[in-house]
XYZ file of C-alpha atoms in Angstrom:
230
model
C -0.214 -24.881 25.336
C 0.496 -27.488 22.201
C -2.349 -29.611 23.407
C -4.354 -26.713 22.820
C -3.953 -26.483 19.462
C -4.897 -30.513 18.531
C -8.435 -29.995 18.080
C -8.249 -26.160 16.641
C -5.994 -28.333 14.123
C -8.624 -31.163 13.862
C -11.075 -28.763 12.439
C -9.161 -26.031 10.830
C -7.487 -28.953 8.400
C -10.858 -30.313 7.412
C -10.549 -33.667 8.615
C -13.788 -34.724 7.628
C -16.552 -33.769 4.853
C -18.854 -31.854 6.946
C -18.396 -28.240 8.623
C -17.431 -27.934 11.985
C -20.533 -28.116 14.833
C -21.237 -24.449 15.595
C -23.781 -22.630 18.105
C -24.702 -19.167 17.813
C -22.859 -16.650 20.131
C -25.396 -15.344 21.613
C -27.000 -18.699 23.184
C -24.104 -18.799 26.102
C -22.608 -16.877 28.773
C -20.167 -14.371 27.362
C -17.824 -15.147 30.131
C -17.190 -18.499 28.869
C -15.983 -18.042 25.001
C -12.573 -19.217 24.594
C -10.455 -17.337 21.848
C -8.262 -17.939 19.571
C -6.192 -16.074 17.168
C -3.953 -17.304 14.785
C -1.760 -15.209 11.766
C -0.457 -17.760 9.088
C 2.064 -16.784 6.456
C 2.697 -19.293 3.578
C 5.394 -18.955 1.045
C 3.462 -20.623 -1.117
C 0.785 -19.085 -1.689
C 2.628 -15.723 -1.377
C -0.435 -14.865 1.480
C -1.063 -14.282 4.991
C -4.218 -15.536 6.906
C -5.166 -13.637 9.766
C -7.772 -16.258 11.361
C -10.143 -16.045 15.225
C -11.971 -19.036 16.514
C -14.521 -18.665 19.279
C -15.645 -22.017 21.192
C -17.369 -22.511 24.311
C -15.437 -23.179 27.414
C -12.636 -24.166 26.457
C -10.310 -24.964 23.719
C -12.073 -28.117 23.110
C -15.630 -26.758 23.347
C -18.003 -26.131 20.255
C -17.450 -23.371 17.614
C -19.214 -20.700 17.617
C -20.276 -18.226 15.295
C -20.843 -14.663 16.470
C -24.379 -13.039 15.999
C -24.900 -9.307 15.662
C -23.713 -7.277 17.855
C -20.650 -9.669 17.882
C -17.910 -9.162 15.769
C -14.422 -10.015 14.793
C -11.882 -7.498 13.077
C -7.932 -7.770 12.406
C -6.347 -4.195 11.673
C -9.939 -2.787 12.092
C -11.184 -5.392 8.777
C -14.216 -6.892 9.393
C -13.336 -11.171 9.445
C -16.188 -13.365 7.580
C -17.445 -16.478 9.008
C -15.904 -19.445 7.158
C -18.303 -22.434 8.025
C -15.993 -25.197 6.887
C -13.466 -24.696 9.221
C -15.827 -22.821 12.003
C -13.522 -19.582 12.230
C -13.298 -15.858 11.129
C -10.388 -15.294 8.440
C -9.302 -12.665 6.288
C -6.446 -13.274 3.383
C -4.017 -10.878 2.427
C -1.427 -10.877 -0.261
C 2.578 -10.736 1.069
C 3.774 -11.026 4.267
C 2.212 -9.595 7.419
C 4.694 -9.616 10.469
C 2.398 -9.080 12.575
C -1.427 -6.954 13.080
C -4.467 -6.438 16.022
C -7.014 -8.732 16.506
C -10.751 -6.620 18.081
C -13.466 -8.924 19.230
C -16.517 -7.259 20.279
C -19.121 -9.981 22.252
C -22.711 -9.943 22.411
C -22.677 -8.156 25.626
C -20.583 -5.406 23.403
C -17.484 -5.784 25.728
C -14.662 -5.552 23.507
C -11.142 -7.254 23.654
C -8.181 -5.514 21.826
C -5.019 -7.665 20.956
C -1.942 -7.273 19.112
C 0.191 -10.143 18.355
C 3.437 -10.702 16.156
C 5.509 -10.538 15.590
C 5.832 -13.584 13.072
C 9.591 -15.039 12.388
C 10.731 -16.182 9.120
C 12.518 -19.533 8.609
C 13.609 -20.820 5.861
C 15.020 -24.225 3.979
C 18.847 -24.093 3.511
C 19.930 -23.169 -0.038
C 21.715 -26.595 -0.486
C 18.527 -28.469 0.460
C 19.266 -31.649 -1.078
C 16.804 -33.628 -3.461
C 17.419 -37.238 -2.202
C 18.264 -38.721 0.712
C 18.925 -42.236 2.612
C 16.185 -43.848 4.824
C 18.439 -45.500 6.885
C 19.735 -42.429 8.625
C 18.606 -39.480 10.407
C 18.796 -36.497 8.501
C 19.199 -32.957 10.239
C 17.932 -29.631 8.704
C 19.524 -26.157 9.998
C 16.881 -23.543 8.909
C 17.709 -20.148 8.310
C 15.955 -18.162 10.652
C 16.553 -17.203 14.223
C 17.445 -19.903 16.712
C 14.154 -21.118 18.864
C 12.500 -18.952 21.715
C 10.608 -19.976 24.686
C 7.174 -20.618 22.805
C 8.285 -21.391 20.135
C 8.917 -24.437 17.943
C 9.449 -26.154 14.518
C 7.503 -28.799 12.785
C 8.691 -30.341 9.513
C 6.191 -32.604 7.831
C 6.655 -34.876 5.080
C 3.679 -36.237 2.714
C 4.116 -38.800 -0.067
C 2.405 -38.645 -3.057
C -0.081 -40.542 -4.170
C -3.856 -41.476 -3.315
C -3.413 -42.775 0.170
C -0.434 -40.515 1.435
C 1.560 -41.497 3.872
C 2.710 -38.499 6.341
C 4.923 -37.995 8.988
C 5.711 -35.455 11.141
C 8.701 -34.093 12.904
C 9.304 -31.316 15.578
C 11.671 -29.282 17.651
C 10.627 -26.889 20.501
C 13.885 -26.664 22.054
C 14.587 -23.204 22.985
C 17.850 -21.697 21.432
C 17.683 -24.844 18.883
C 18.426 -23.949 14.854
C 18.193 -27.395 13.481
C 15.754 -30.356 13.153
C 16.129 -34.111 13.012
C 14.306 -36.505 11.085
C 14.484 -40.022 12.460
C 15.674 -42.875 10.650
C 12.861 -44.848 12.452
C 10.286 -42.551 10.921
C 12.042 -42.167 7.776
C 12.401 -45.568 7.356
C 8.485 -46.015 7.323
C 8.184 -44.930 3.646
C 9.169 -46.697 0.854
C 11.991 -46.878 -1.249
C 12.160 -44.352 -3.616
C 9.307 -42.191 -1.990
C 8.899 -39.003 -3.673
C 7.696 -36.737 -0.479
C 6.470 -32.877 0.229
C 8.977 -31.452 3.172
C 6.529 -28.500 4.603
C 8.046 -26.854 7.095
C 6.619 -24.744 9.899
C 7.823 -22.204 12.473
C 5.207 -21.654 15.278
C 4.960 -18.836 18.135
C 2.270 -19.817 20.762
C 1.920 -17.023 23.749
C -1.284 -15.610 25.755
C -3.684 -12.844 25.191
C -3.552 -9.364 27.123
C -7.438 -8.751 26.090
C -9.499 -12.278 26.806
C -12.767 -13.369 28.228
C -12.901 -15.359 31.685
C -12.747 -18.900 29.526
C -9.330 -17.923 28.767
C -7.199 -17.554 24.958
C -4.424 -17.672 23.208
C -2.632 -16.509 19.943
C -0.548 -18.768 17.202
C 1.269 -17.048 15.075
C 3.068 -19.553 12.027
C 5.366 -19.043 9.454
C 5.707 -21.482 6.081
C 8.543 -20.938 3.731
C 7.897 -22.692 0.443
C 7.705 -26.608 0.439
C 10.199 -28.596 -1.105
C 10.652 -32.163 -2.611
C 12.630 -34.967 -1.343
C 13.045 -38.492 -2.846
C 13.571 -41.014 0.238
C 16.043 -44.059 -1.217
């Protein structure tokens, strides 16, 4: 299921200048829409996205945006078409646990989902603000221990105009901690100042889906914090 969510990634973070490639939803077989849900908390922002993405085939195939009599809805709110990213997404201030995603397809079938609910995790309270590159470093969240479906990816960004980012992750079930490599830590320079982001994902299926198949991602951010690497 984590493979599925590389190129939904690709896209959603904008990895290039242009929109995503989308066809209208009407052009293809209903059958074959693959969907996506996703409901994104970040601390940081103090909001909680409540996101669908429609492609054909499969998780991989091309975006789609939905043409009247389509629609998407989370807790019965209509979701508008962002054409950056190629998804549906509605933002809502504090923290949403959880909600019901309603897609209704050209061939007005409709599919009823709800999903949650999202997991807090947190940074601990004595997160340091430096640390050595030579050595691993482990960080026990605060939060629940790890499901099945679950896991946790911490990522760190330098700053600067060419960033240098690495990423680290943990989907061992009944884990509470995460290590960061030397090896990987060890990339960045002395004295890096970097961004620790820190996610907690839930990944499970869909009750409601069309034949192409779906799933739903639910993620949790707590608030970033800073690190200098020496």
């Amino acid at each position: 299921m984590k493979n599925l969510l590389v190129p939904a990634i690709a896209c959603l973070l904008g990895l290039s200048l242009f929109s995503c490639q989308t066809e209208d939803s009407a052009s293809v077989n209903q059958d074959r829409i693959f969907t996506t849900y996703e409901l994104y908390y970040d601390a940081n922002t103090g909001k909680t996205t409540a996101r669908a993405t429609f492609r054909f085939g499969s998780a991989v195939g091309t975006n789609l945006e939905l043409s009247s009599p389509a629609e998407a809805r989370f807790d019965n709110d209509v979701l508008s078409f962002n054409a950056i990213i190629g998804a549906y997404e509605k933002e809502y201030t504090g923290f949403r646990t959880q909600g019901t995603f309603r897609y209704t397809n050209n061939d007005n079938e409709t599919f009823t989902n709800q999903v949650g609910v999202l997991k807090p995790i947190a940074f601990p309270a004595d997160f340091p603000t430096s640390i050595s590159r030579a050595n691993a470093f482990t960080i026990t969240w605060v939060g629940d221990a790890l499901a099945t479906g679950e896991r946790v990816d911490v990522v760190l960004t330098s700053a600067g105009s060419s960033p240098l980012v690495r990423i680290f992750t943990q989907a061992q079930p009944a884990a509470t901690a995460i290590v960061l490599g030397a090896d990987q830590l060890g990339q960045f320079p002395a004295g890096a100042a970097v961004t620790v982001a820190m996610y907690r994902y839930r990944v499970t299926d869909l009750a409601q889906k069309p034949e192409a198949g779906g799933f739903f991602s639910g993620r949790h951010q707590p608030a970033n914090e800073g690190l200098v690497l020496n």
